[in-house]
């Protein structure tokens, strides 16, 4: 099974000694690493400074291993593809073994990085590719799989021999952040692909003249500056017949940017119940006890419809003990454990050493929190002011992105491996700066800063009593408690106000924050303010049902009236609602 095998990083680490001596043709390896975005310009420059081939080989291996699993996998793929030129024959069986393992994994295990189809899903990425519509908007909550859907579209397109579309361009948030891109040509050719200089003009002309053969994907739009190149593409002022696919989070759907954008809208739902079961069966089937823990735990199961959470659960469940299984599972707690696990792996530590190590590294971690917060406030994923040494602990959470600014210059930014991690770090910063919380509460009510709500729900989770022991190595315990004491009432007062005359307050968001906070007192206060009547009026996904039933379950002596007349609720969701039945009246 894929999960029982050695990781690519381990595979490399074990062979490091032999590779340092027996890798050949280093320039070819380096060029490939550059093309696959494993190495950036800084790495190349630093390598030039190494004097001997041996030193260079050591550097290459150490950097790749440090850059993590994906980099190691790409490196091994390069070695396999070029082995006749780059590896001593003695190492050919070693690399072939890795290559066959990859094929085996892909054939037998449809998961890992592969796209997981939902049973009975009404639409597939293939359908989206075939649609004739010129504008497609893909919407969903964080981590539910929007990026994965568009990447699967790209993958399907790249695999096709008889393509109907000639060009497909994908731009992620780090590119979208550069509203100032100078021209269409530089956007298309300077970010990822560069046609040979001699062809560049012809290719560009072909794209412009036959824009009906072009698909442009903007992944993770938050806003686009009016009249920027990106805005003009979206509105078909440039490449008038191109198909534009945009992904955004649910709260951005109502942004004025999309008011006049005639569009076909697709909502990404995440894993279906069937997909969740198949996924866990494939990852944990070898351990029926663990498998059972998840499948029978309604909260964990409901969280798993967000694929990102399902992946985290698999990693965390291995550390299961009675406490792990016997208390409610919040999203924030999973992030705290992932944070601590990353620290543990980076420092090569044992579990019991993590707190001490974190205390020692506080000075490195706090600037990362601050940078995350500032970048999130500005809806930016590149940490513009952040610099730290490659060996710092912070790099365990970051990837490097290099953008070419001109033919002779490039800029390298740090960015979090996933944007939800950036939001988690932003919440950590707020936890250490309680004076700023009230301002953020107010800002969240504005269109411009609505996105900060994701940070606040993490903040609620960080304030949960259960999590304090995991955080007190970074923040004083009494400060966390003090913040928690005053925040509840402020939070409820702020969020229970309708956002505008036409818009009700967001009941489900408030319930999710209360679930993260895990406080009976806060739930009672909320139910009191609601007069024990809840009317969601929208379809509920399993995790929303989990939060809602938790809040209802906190009403000890009063029944809560819940009106589900206008809601669709999944079976898992309904089970959870019914499990708090003594407190509920329909
Ligand atoms: N259908 C799927 N099959 C396999 N993996 C998936 C699927 N959907 C999501 N994932 C995995 O879940 C993680 C999060 O997905 P993704 O980045 O696509 O979410 P997102 O909706 O774009 O999140 P955000 O709004 O935070 O950008 C990724 O690691 C991705 O590989």
Coordinates of C-alpha atoms and ligand atoms in Angstrom, one line a residue:
X1 CA 0.0 0.0 0.0
X2 CA 1.2 3.5 -0.8
X3 CA 0.9 4.7 2.8
X4 CA 3.0 1.9 4.2
X5 CA 5.9 2.6 1.8
X6 CA 8.9 4.8 2.4
X7 CA 8.4 8.4 1.5
X8 CA 10.4 9.9 -1.4
X9 CA 12.4 11.9 1.1
X10 CA 13.3 8.9 3.1
X11 CA 14.2 7.0 0.0
X12 CA 16.6 9.8 -1.0
X13 CA 18.0 10.2 2.5
X14 CA 18.9 6.5 2.7
X15 CA 20.8 6.7 -0.6
X16 CA 22.4 10.0 0.1
X17 CA 25.9 8.7 0.6
X18 CA 26.0 6.7 -2.7
X19 CA 24.3 9.5 -4.7
X20 CA 26.8 12.1 -3.6
X21 CA 29.6 9.9 -5.1
X22 CA 27.8 8.5 -8.1
X23 CA 25.6 11.2 -9.6
X24 CA 27.0 12.5 -12.9
X25 CA 26.2 15.4 -15.3
X26 CA 25.1 17.7 -12.5
X27 CA 24.3 20.6 -14.9
X28 CA 21.6 18.4 -16.5
X29 CA 20.1 17.6 -13.2
X30 CA 20.2 21.2 -12.1
X31 CA 18.5 22.4 -15.3
X32 CA 15.7 19.8 -14.8
X33 CA 15.3 20.8 -11.2
X34 CA 15.0 24.4 -12.3
X35 CA 12.4 23.6 -15.0
X36 CA 10.3 21.6 -12.5
X37 CA 10.4 24.6 -10.1
X38 CA 12.3 22.7 -7.4
X39 CA 15.2 25.1 -7.6
X40 CA 14.9 28.8 -7.8
X41 CA 17.5 31.3 -9.1
X42 CA 19.0 31.7 -5.7
X43 CA 19.7 28.0 -5.5
X44 CA 21.4 28.1 -8.9
X45 CA 23.5 31.1 -7.9
X46 CA 24.5 29.4 -4.6
X47 CA 25.4 26.2 -6.5
X48 CA 27.8 28.1 -8.8
X49 CA 29.7 29.2 -5.7
X50 CA 30.4 25.5 -4.7
X51 CA 33.9 24.5 -5.8
X52 CA 33.9 20.8 -6.3
X53 CA 31.4 18.4 -8.0
X54 CA 31.2 16.6 -4.7
X55 CA 30.2 19.7 -2.8
X56 CA 27.6 20.5 -5.5
X57 CA 26.1 17.1 -5.3
X58 CA 25.9 17.3 -1.5
X59 CA 24.1 20.7 -1.8
X60 CA 21.6 19.4 -4.4
X61 CA 20.7 16.5 -2.2
X62 CA 20.4 18.4 1.0
X63 CA 18.3 21.1 -0.5
X64 CA 15.9 18.7 -2.3
X65 CA 15.5 16.6 0.9
X66 CA 14.9 19.8 2.9
X67 CA 12.3 21.1 0.4
X68 CA 10.2 18.0 1.3
X69 CA 8.2 15.2 -0.2
X70 CA 7.1 16.8 -3.4
X71 CA 10.6 18.1 -4.3
X72 CA 12.1 14.7 -3.5
X73 CA 9.6 13.0 -5.7
X74 CA 10.3 15.3 -8.6
X75 CA 14.0 14.8 -8.1
X76 CA 13.7 11.0 -8.2
X77 CA 11.5 11.3 -11.3
X78 CA 14.3 13.3 -13.0
X79 CA 16.9 10.8 -12.0
X80 CA 14.8 8.0 -13.4
X81 CA 14.2 9.8 -16.7
X82 CA 17.8 10.7 -17.2
X83 CA 19.5 7.8 -15.5
X84 CA 21.7 6.8 -18.4
X85 CA 23.3 10.3 -18.3
X86 CA 23.1 11.1 -14.6
X87 CA 23.6 7.9 -12.6
X88 CA 26.3 5.3 -12.3
X89 CA 25.0 1.9 -13.6
X90 CA 25.2 0.6 -10.1
X91 CA 22.4 2.9 -9.1
X92 CA 20.1 2.0 -11.9
X93 CA 18.3 -0.9 -10.0
X94 CA 17.8 1.5 -7.1
X95 CA 16.1 4.2 -9.2
X96 CA 14.1 1.6 -11.2
X97 CA 12.7 0.3 -7.9
X98 CA 11.5 3.7 -7.1
X99 CA 9.9 4.2 -10.5
X100 CA 8.1 0.9 -10.4
X101 CA 6.8 1.8 -6.9
X102 CA 5.4 5.0 -8.4
X103 CA 3.6 3.2 -11.1
X104 CA 2.3 0.6 -8.6
X105 CA 1.0 3.4 -6.4
X106 CA -0.8 5.1 -9.2
X107 CA -2.4 1.9 -10.5
X108 CA -3.5 0.5 -7.1
X109 CA -4.3 3.5 -5.1
X110 CA -6.5 6.1 -6.8
X111 CA -5.8 8.5 -3.9
X112 CA -2.8 10.4 -2.8
X113 CA -2.5 13.2 -5.3
X114 CA -5.0 11.8 -7.7
X115 CA -8.4 13.4 -8.1
X116 CA -11.1 11.5 -6.2
X117 CA -14.4 11.4 -7.9
X118 CA -17.6 11.7 -5.9
X119 CA -20.1 9.0 -6.3
X120 CA -23.1 10.2 -8.1
X121 CA -21.6 13.6 -8.7
X122 CA -23.6 15.6 -11.2
X123 CA -20.6 17.2 -12.9
X124 CA -17.0 16.2 -13.5
X125 CA -14.0 18.3 -14.4
X126 CA -14.3 16.7 -17.9
X127 CA -17.8 18.3 -18.2
X128 CA -16.4 21.7 -17.3
X129 CA -13.8 21.3 -19.9
X130 CA -16.4 20.5 -22.6
X131 CA -18.9 23.2 -21.7
X132 CA -19.3 25.8 -24.3
X133 CA -19.9 28.6 -21.7
X134 CA -17.4 31.4 -21.8
X135 CA -17.5 32.1 -18.1
X136 CA -17.4 29.5 -15.4
X137 CA -17.3 30.4 -11.7
X138 CA -16.3 27.6 -9.3
X139 CA -17.3 28.2 -5.7
X140 CA -16.7 26.5 -2.4
X141 CA -15.4 26.7 1.2
X142 CA -11.7 26.5 2.1
X143 CA -10.0 23.2 1.3
X144 CA -13.1 21.7 -0.3
X145 CA -11.3 21.2 -3.6
X146 CA -11.7 24.1 -6.0
X147 CA -8.0 24.2 -6.9
X148 CA -8.1 20.4 -7.3
X149 CA -11.0 20.6 -9.7
X150 CA -9.2 23.1 -12.0
X151 CA -6.0 21.2 -11.8
X152 CA -7.8 18.1 -12.8
X153 CA -9.2 20.0 -15.8
X154 CA -5.6 20.9 -16.7
X155 CA -4.5 17.4 -16.3
X156 CA -7.2 16.0 -18.5
X157 CA -6.5 18.6 -21.1
X158 CA -2.8 17.9 -21.1
X159 CA -3.4 14.1 -21.4
X160 CA -5.7 14.4 -24.4
X161 CA -4.2 13.6 -27.8
X162 CA -7.1 15.2 -29.8
X163 CA -7.4 18.5 -28.0
X164 CA -10.2 20.8 -29.1
X165 CA -8.5 23.6 -27.1
X166 CA -5.0 24.6 -28.1
X167 CA -4.0 26.6 -25.1
X168 CA -4.8 26.4 -21.4
X169 CA -3.2 28.8 -18.9
X170 CA -3.5 28.4 -15.1
X171 CA -2.8 31.3 -12.8
X172 CA -2.9 30.8 -9.0
X173 CA -3.2 33.3 -6.2
X174 CA 0.4 34.3 -6.2
X175 CA 0.2 35.5 -9.8
X176 CA -3.2 37.1 -9.3
X177 CA -1.7 39.1 -6.5
X178 CA 0.3 41.0 -9.1
X179 CA -2.4 43.1 -10.6
X180 CA 0.4 45.2 -12.0
X181 CA 1.4 42.7 -14.7
X182 CA 2.6 44.7 -17.6
X183 CA 1.0 43.1 -20.7
X184 CA -1.0 40.2 -21.9
X185 CA 2.1 38.7 -23.5
X186 CA 4.2 38.9 -20.4
X187 CA 1.4 37.4 -18.3
X188 CA 1.1 34.5 -20.7
X189 CA 4.7 33.8 -21.4
X190 CA 6.7 35.0 -18.4
X191 CA 5.0 33.2 -15.6
X192 CA 5.3 29.6 -16.6
X193 CA 6.0 28.7 -20.2
X194 CA 8.2 30.4 -22.6
X195 CA 8.0 29.5 -26.2
X196 CA 11.3 29.5 -27.9
X197 CA 12.3 33.1 -28.7
X198 CA 12.0 32.5 -32.4
X199 CA 8.4 31.2 -32.0
X200 CA 7.2 33.7 -29.4
X201 CA 5.7 36.2 -31.8
X202 CA 3.8 33.6 -33.9
X203 CA 2.4 31.8 -30.8
X204 CA 1.2 35.1 -29.3
X205 CA -0.4 36.1 -32.6
X206 CA -2.1 32.7 -32.8
X207 CA -3.5 33.0 -29.3
X208 CA -4.8 36.5 -30.0
X209 CA -6.3 35.7 -33.3
X210 CA -7.9 32.4 -32.2
X211 CA -8.9 33.1 -28.7
X212 CA -11.8 30.6 -28.9
X213 CA -9.0 28.0 -28.6
X214 CA -7.9 29.3 -25.3
X215 CA -8.9 28.6 -21.7
X216 CA -7.7 30.8 -18.9
X217 CA -8.0 29.7 -15.3
X218 CA -7.8 32.2 -12.4
X219 CA -7.6 30.2 -9.2
X220 CA -8.5 31.9 -6.0
X221 CA -9.8 35.3 -7.0
X222 CA -10.4 37.7 -4.1
X223 CA -10.5 40.9 -6.1
X224 CA -9.1 42.2 -9.4
X225 CA -8.1 45.8 -9.9
X226 CA -10.4 47.5 -12.5
X227 CA -8.7 47.8 -15.9
X228 CA -5.8 45.6 -15.0
X229 CA -4.7 43.0 -17.5
X230 CA -6.3 40.3 -15.5
X231 CA -9.6 42.3 -15.2
X232 CA -9.6 42.8 -19.0
X233 CA -9.2 39.1 -19.6
X234 CA -12.0 38.3 -17.2
X235 CA -14.3 40.7 -19.0
X236 CA -13.2 39.6 -22.5
X237 CA -11.7 42.9 -23.5
X238 CA -8.6 40.9 -24.2
X239 CA -8.9 37.4 -25.8
X240 CA -12.6 38.1 -26.4
X241 CA -13.5 34.4 -27.2
X242 CA -11.4 32.7 -24.6
X243 CA -13.1 30.6 -21.9
X244 CA -12.5 32.0 -18.5
X245 CA -12.7 29.7 -15.4
X246 CA -12.5 31.4 -12.0
X247 CA -12.5 29.8 -8.6
X248 CA -13.3 31.7 -5.4
X249 CA -14.4 31.0 -1.9
X250 CA -18.1 31.1 -1.0
X251 CA -18.0 34.6 0.6
X252 CA -16.5 36.2 -2.6
X253 CA -19.5 35.0 -4.7
X254 CA -21.4 38.1 -3.9
X255 CA -18.6 40.5 -4.7
X256 CA -19.4 43.4 -7.0
X257 CA -16.7 41.9 -9.3
X258 CA -19.1 39.2 -10.4
X259 CA -22.3 41.3 -10.5
X260 CA -22.2 41.8 -14.3
X261 CA -20.3 38.7 -15.1
X262 CA -22.7 36.4 -16.9
X263 CA -21.6 33.1 -15.7
X264 CA -22.3 29.4 -15.2
X265 CA -21.8 28.7 -11.5
X266 CA -20.6 25.4 -10.0
X267 CA -20.5 24.7 -6.3
X268 CA -17.8 22.3 -5.1
X269 CA -19.2 20.0 -2.5
X270 CA -16.1 18.0 -1.4
X271 CA -16.3 14.3 -0.7
X272 CA -19.6 12.4 -0.7
X273 CA -20.3 9.9 2.0
X274 CA -19.3 7.1 -0.4
X275 CA -16.0 8.9 -1.3
X276 CA -15.2 9.4 2.4
X277 CA -15.7 5.7 3.1
X278 CA -13.6 4.6 0.1
X279 CA -10.9 7.1 0.9
X280 CA -10.5 5.9 4.5
X281 CA -10.9 2.3 3.5
X282 CA -7.9 2.8 1.2
X283 CA -5.8 4.7 3.7
X284 CA -6.6 2.9 6.9
X285 CA -8.0 -0.5 5.7
X286 CA -4.9 -2.2 7.1
X287 CA -6.0 -1.1 10.6
X288 CA -9.7 -1.9 11.1
X289 CA -9.7 -0.4 14.6
X290 CA -8.6 3.0 13.4
X291 CA -10.9 2.8 10.4
X292 CA -13.8 2.1 12.8
X293 CA -12.9 5.0 15.0
X294 CA -13.4 7.4 12.1
X295 CA -16.3 5.8 10.4
X296 CA -18.3 5.7 13.7
X297 CA -17.3 9.1 14.9
X298 CA -20.0 11.5 13.4
X299 CA -17.8 14.6 14.0
X300 CA -14.8 13.2 12.3
X301 CA -16.9 11.8 9.5
X302 CA -18.7 15.1 9.0
X303 CA -15.4 17.0 8.9
X304 CA -14.1 14.6 6.2
X305 CA -16.4 15.9 3.5
X306 CA -13.7 18.6 3.2
X307 CA -10.9 16.6 1.6
X308 CA -8.2 18.7 3.2
X309 CA -9.5 17.7 6.6
X310 CA -9.8 14.1 5.6
X311 CA -6.1 14.1 4.8
X312 CA -5.2 15.7 8.1
X313 CA -7.4 13.2 10.0
X314 CA -5.5 10.3 8.4
X315 CA -2.2 11.8 9.6
X316 CA -3.5 12.5 13.1
X317 CA -5.4 9.4 13.8
X318 CA -2.2 7.4 13.9
X319 CA -1.4 9.2 17.1
X320 CA -4.8 8.1 18.5
X321 CA -5.2 7.5 22.2
X322 CA -8.3 7.7 24.4
X323 CA -8.2 11.5 24.8
X324 CA -7.9 12.0 21.1
X325 CA -11.0 10.0 20.5
X326 CA -13.2 11.1 23.4
X327 CA -13.6 14.7 22.8
X328 CA -15.1 16.8 20.0
X329 CA -12.8 17.3 17.0
X330 CA -12.5 20.9 15.9
X331 CA -10.8 22.2 12.8
X332 CA -8.5 24.4 14.8
X333 CA -7.3 21.5 16.9
X334 CA -6.3 19.6 13.8
X335 CA -4.3 22.6 12.6
X336 CA -2.6 22.9 16.0
X337 CA -1.6 19.3 15.8
X338 CA -0.4 19.6 12.2
X339 CA 1.6 22.7 13.3
X340 CA 3.2 20.7 16.2
X341 CA 3.8 17.7 14.0
X342 CA 5.6 19.8 11.5
X343 CA 7.8 21.3 14.2
X344 CA 8.5 17.8 15.6
X345 CA 9.6 16.5 12.2
X346 CA 11.6 19.6 11.4
X347 CA 13.5 19.5 14.7
X348 CA 13.7 15.7 14.6
X349 CA 12.2 15.7 18.1
X350 CA 10.3 13.3 20.3
X351 CA 6.8 14.2 21.3
X352 CA 7.7 15.3 24.8
X353 CA 10.4 17.7 23.5
X354 CA 8.0 19.8 21.3
X355 CA 7.0 22.4 23.9
X356 CA 10.5 23.1 25.0
X357 CA 11.7 23.4 21.4
X358 CA 8.8 25.7 20.5
X359 CA 9.6 28.0 23.5
X360 CA 13.2 28.2 22.2
X361 CA 12.1 29.0 18.7
X362 CA 9.4 31.5 19.6
X363 CA 11.5 34.4 18.2
X364 CA 11.6 32.7 14.8
X365 CA 7.9 31.8 14.8
X366 CA 6.4 35.1 15.9
X367 CA 7.6 37.1 12.9
X368 CA 6.0 34.5 10.7
X369 CA 2.7 34.9 12.5
X370 CA 2.9 38.7 12.0
X371 CA 3.7 38.4 8.4
X372 CA 0.8 35.9 7.9
X373 CA -1.6 38.3 9.6
X374 CA -0.4 41.4 7.5
X375 CA -0.6 39.4 4.3
X376 CA -4.0 38.0 5.1
X377 CA -5.4 41.5 5.9
X378 CA -4.2 42.6 2.4
X379 CA -5.6 39.4 0.8
X380 CA -2.1 38.5 -0.3
X381 CA -0.5 35.1 -0.3
X382 CA 3.1 36.1 -0.8
X383 CA 4.8 37.1 2.4
X384 CA 6.4 40.3 1.1
X385 CA 8.5 41.3 4.1
X386 CA 9.4 37.9 5.3
X387 CA 13.0 36.7 5.1
X388 CA 14.5 34.0 7.2
X389 CA 17.3 31.6 6.9
X390 CA 16.5 28.4 4.9
X391 CA 17.3 26.3 8.0
X392 CA 14.8 28.2 10.2
X393 CA 11.8 26.4 11.5
X394 CA 9.5 28.7 9.5
X395 CA 10.6 27.2 6.3
X396 CA 8.9 23.9 7.2
X397 CA 5.6 25.8 6.6
X398 CA 6.6 27.7 3.5
X399 CA 7.3 27.3 -0.1
X400 CA 9.3 29.6 -2.3
X401 CA 7.8 31.2 -5.4
X402 CA 10.0 33.0 -7.9
X403 CA 8.5 35.3 -10.4
X404 CA 10.4 36.7 -13.4
X405 CA 10.1 40.5 -13.3
X406 CA 12.1 41.3 -16.4
X407 CA 14.5 39.4 -18.7
X408 CA 17.3 39.8 -16.2
X409 CA 15.6 40.0 -12.8
X410 CA 13.4 37.8 -10.6
X411 CA 11.9 38.1 -7.2
X412 CA 11.5 35.2 -4.8
X413 CA 8.7 35.2 -2.2
X414 CA 7.7 32.9 0.6
X415 CA 4.2 31.6 0.8
X416 CA 2.4 29.1 3.0
X417 CA 2.0 25.6 1.6
X418 CA -1.8 26.1 1.8
X419 CA -3.7 29.4 2.4
X420 CA -5.7 27.9 5.3
X421 CA -2.4 27.5 7.1
X422 CA -1.7 31.2 6.6
X423 CA -5.1 32.0 8.1
X424 CA -4.3 29.7 11.1
X425 CA -1.0 31.6 11.6
X426 CA -2.9 34.9 11.4
X427 CA -5.1 33.7 14.1
X428 CA -2.1 32.8 16.2
X429 CA -0.8 36.4 15.8
X430 CA -4.2 37.8 17.0
X431 CA -4.0 35.5 20.0
X432 CA -0.8 37.2 21.0
X433 CA -2.2 40.7 20.2
X434 CA -5.7 40.8 21.9
X435 CA -5.8 44.6 21.5
X436 CA -6.2 44.1 17.8
X437 CA -9.1 41.7 18.0
X438 CA -11.9 44.2 18.3
X439 CA -10.7 46.0 15.2
X440 CA -10.7 42.8 13.2
X441 CA -14.2 42.0 14.5
X442 CA -15.4 45.3 13.0
X443 CA -13.5 44.9 9.8
X444 CA -15.1 41.5 9.2
X445 CA -18.4 43.2 8.8
X446 CA -17.1 45.1 5.8
X447 CA -17.1 43.8 2.2
X448 CA -13.4 44.5 1.9
X449 CA -12.4 42.4 4.9
X450 CA -15.1 39.7 5.0
X451 CA -12.3 37.1 4.4
X452 CA -11.0 37.8 7.9
X453 CA -13.9 35.7 9.2
X454 CA -11.8 32.6 8.5
X455 CA -9.1 33.9 10.8
X456 CA -11.7 34.6 13.5
X457 CA -13.1 31.1 13.5
X458 CA -9.5 29.8 14.0
X459 CA -9.1 32.4 16.8
X460 CA -12.2 31.0 18.5
X461 CA -10.7 27.5 18.3
X462 CA -7.4 28.7 19.7
X463 CA -9.3 30.1 22.7
X464 CA -10.9 26.7 23.4
X465 CA -10.0 25.5 26.8
X466 CA -9.0 22.1 25.4
X467 CA -6.3 23.7 23.2
X468 CA -4.7 25.9 25.8
X469 CA -2.2 23.2 26.9
X470 CA -1.0 22.9 23.4
X471 CA -0.4 26.6 23.0
X472 CA 0.9 27.7 26.3
X473 CA 4.5 27.2 25.2
X474 CA 3.9 30.2 22.8
X475 CA 1.4 32.4 24.7
X476 CA 0.9 33.0 28.4
X477 CA -2.0 30.8 29.6
X478 CA -3.7 33.5 31.7
X479 CA -3.7 35.9 28.7
X480 CA -5.5 33.3 26.6
X481 CA -8.1 32.9 29.3
X482 CA -8.5 36.6 29.7
X483 CA -9.1 37.0 26.0
X484 CA -11.6 34.2 26.0
X485 CA -13.6 35.8 28.8
X486 CA -14.3 39.1 27.1
X487 CA -14.4 37.9 23.5
X488 CA -17.5 35.8 23.6
X489 CA -20.0 38.6 24.3
X490 CA -18.2 41.0 21.9
X491 CA -18.2 38.3 19.2
X492 CA -21.9 37.5 19.6
X493 CA -22.9 41.2 19.7
X494 CA -21.0 41.9 16.6
X495 CA -22.1 38.9 14.5
X496 CA -25.7 38.8 15.6
X497 CA -26.3 42.2 14.0
X498 CA -27.6 41.8 10.4
X499 CA -24.9 42.7 8.0
X500 CA -27.2 44.9 6.0
X501 CA -31.0 45.6 5.7
X502 CA -31.4 42.8 3.2
X503 CA -29.0 40.4 4.7
X504 CA -29.7 38.3 7.8
X505 CA -26.8 37.5 10.2
X506 CA -24.8 34.4 9.3
X507 CA -26.2 31.8 11.7
X508 CA -24.1 28.9 10.4
X509 CA -20.9 30.9 10.7
X510 CA -21.6 31.8 14.3
X511 CA -22.4 28.2 15.1
X512 CA -19.1 27.1 13.5
X513 CA -17.2 29.5 15.6
X514 CA -19.0 28.4 18.7
X515 CA -18.2 24.8 17.8
X516 CA -14.5 25.7 17.5
X517 CA -14.7 27.5 20.8
X518 CA -16.2 24.5 22.6
X519 CA -17.7 26.5 25.3
X520 CA -21.0 25.7 27.0
X521 CA -21.2 29.2 28.4
X522 CA -20.9 30.8 24.9
X523 CA -23.5 28.5 23.4
X524 CA -26.0 29.2 26.2
X525 CA -25.4 33.0 25.8
X526 CA -26.0 32.6 22.1
X527 CA -29.2 30.5 22.4
X528 CA -30.5 33.0 25.0
X529 CA -29.9 35.9 22.5
X530 CA -31.7 33.9 19.8
X531 CA -34.6 33.2 22.1
X532 CA -33.9 29.5 21.4
X533 CA -35.2 29.7 17.8
X534 CA -32.9 28.8 14.9
X535 CA -33.9 29.1 11.3
X536 CA -31.0 28.3 9.0
X537 CA -32.9 28.7 5.6
X538 CA -30.0 27.3 3.5
X539 CA -28.8 23.9 2.7
X540 CA -26.6 22.4 5.4
X541 CA -23.4 20.5 4.7
X542 CA -22.4 17.7 7.2
X543 CA -19.9 19.9 9.1
X544 CA -22.5 22.7 9.5
X545 CA -25.0 20.1 10.9
X546 CA -22.3 19.0 13.3
X547 CA -21.8 22.6 14.5
X548 CA -25.5 23.3 14.7
X549 CA -26.3 20.1 16.6
X550 CA -23.4 20.8 19.0
X551 CA -24.8 24.3 19.8
X552 CA -28.3 22.9 20.3
X553 CA -26.9 20.1 22.4
X554 CA -25.6 22.7 24.9
X555 CA -29.1 23.8 25.8
X556 CA -29.5 21.9 29.0
X557 CA -32.9 22.9 30.3
X558 CA -34.7 24.4 27.3
X559 CA -35.8 23.0 24.0
X560 CA -34.5 24.7 20.9
X561 CA -36.9 25.3 18.1
X562 CA -35.2 24.6 14.7
X563 CA -36.9 25.3 11.4
X564 CA -35.4 23.1 8.7
X565 CA -38.2 23.7 6.2
X566 CA -36.0 25.5 3.7
X567 CA -32.9 23.3 4.1
X568 CA -31.6 20.3 2.4
X569 CA -29.7 18.1 4.9
X570 CA -27.6 15.1 4.1
X571 CA -28.2 11.8 5.9
X572 CA -25.1 12.1 8.1
X573 CA -26.2 15.7 8.9
X574 CA -29.7 14.5 9.8
X575 CA -28.3 11.8 12.1
X576 CA -26.3 14.4 14.0
X577 CA -29.3 16.7 14.3
X578 CA -31.4 13.8 15.6
X579 CA -28.7 12.9 18.1
X580 CA -29.5 16.0 20.0
X581 CA -33.2 15.3 19.9
X582 CA -34.1 15.8 23.5
X583 CA -33.1 19.5 23.0
X584 CA -34.6 20.0 19.7
X585 CA -38.2 20.6 18.4
X586 CA -38.9 20.9 14.7
Ligands
LIG1 N1 -11.5 15.5 -5.1 C1 -10.3 15.5 -4.6 N2 -9.5 14.4 -4.8 C2 -8.3 14.4 -4.2 N3 -7.8 15.3 -3.4 C3 -8.6 16.4 -3.2 C4 -9.9 16.5 -3.8 N4 -10.4 17.7 -3.4 C5 -9.4 18.3 -2.6 N5 -8.3 17.5 -2.5 C6 -7.1 17.8 -1.7 O1 -7.5 18.6 -0.6 C7 -6.5 19.7 -0.4 C8 -7.2 21.0 -0.5 O2 -7.8 21.1 -1.8 P1 -7.8 22.5 -2.6 O3 -6.5 23.3 -2.4 O4 -8.2 22.2 -4.0 O5 -9.0 23.3 -1.9 P2 -9.5 24.8 -2.2 O6 -11.0 24.6 -2.2 O7 -8.9 25.3 -3.5 O8 -9.1 25.6 -0.9 P3 -8.9 27.2 -0.7 O9 -10.2 27.9 -0.8 O10 -8.3 27.2 0.7 O11 -7.9 27.6 -1.7 C9 -5.5 19.5 -1.5 O12 -4.4 18.9 -0.9 C10 -6.1 18.6 -2.5 O13 -5.1 17.7 -3.1

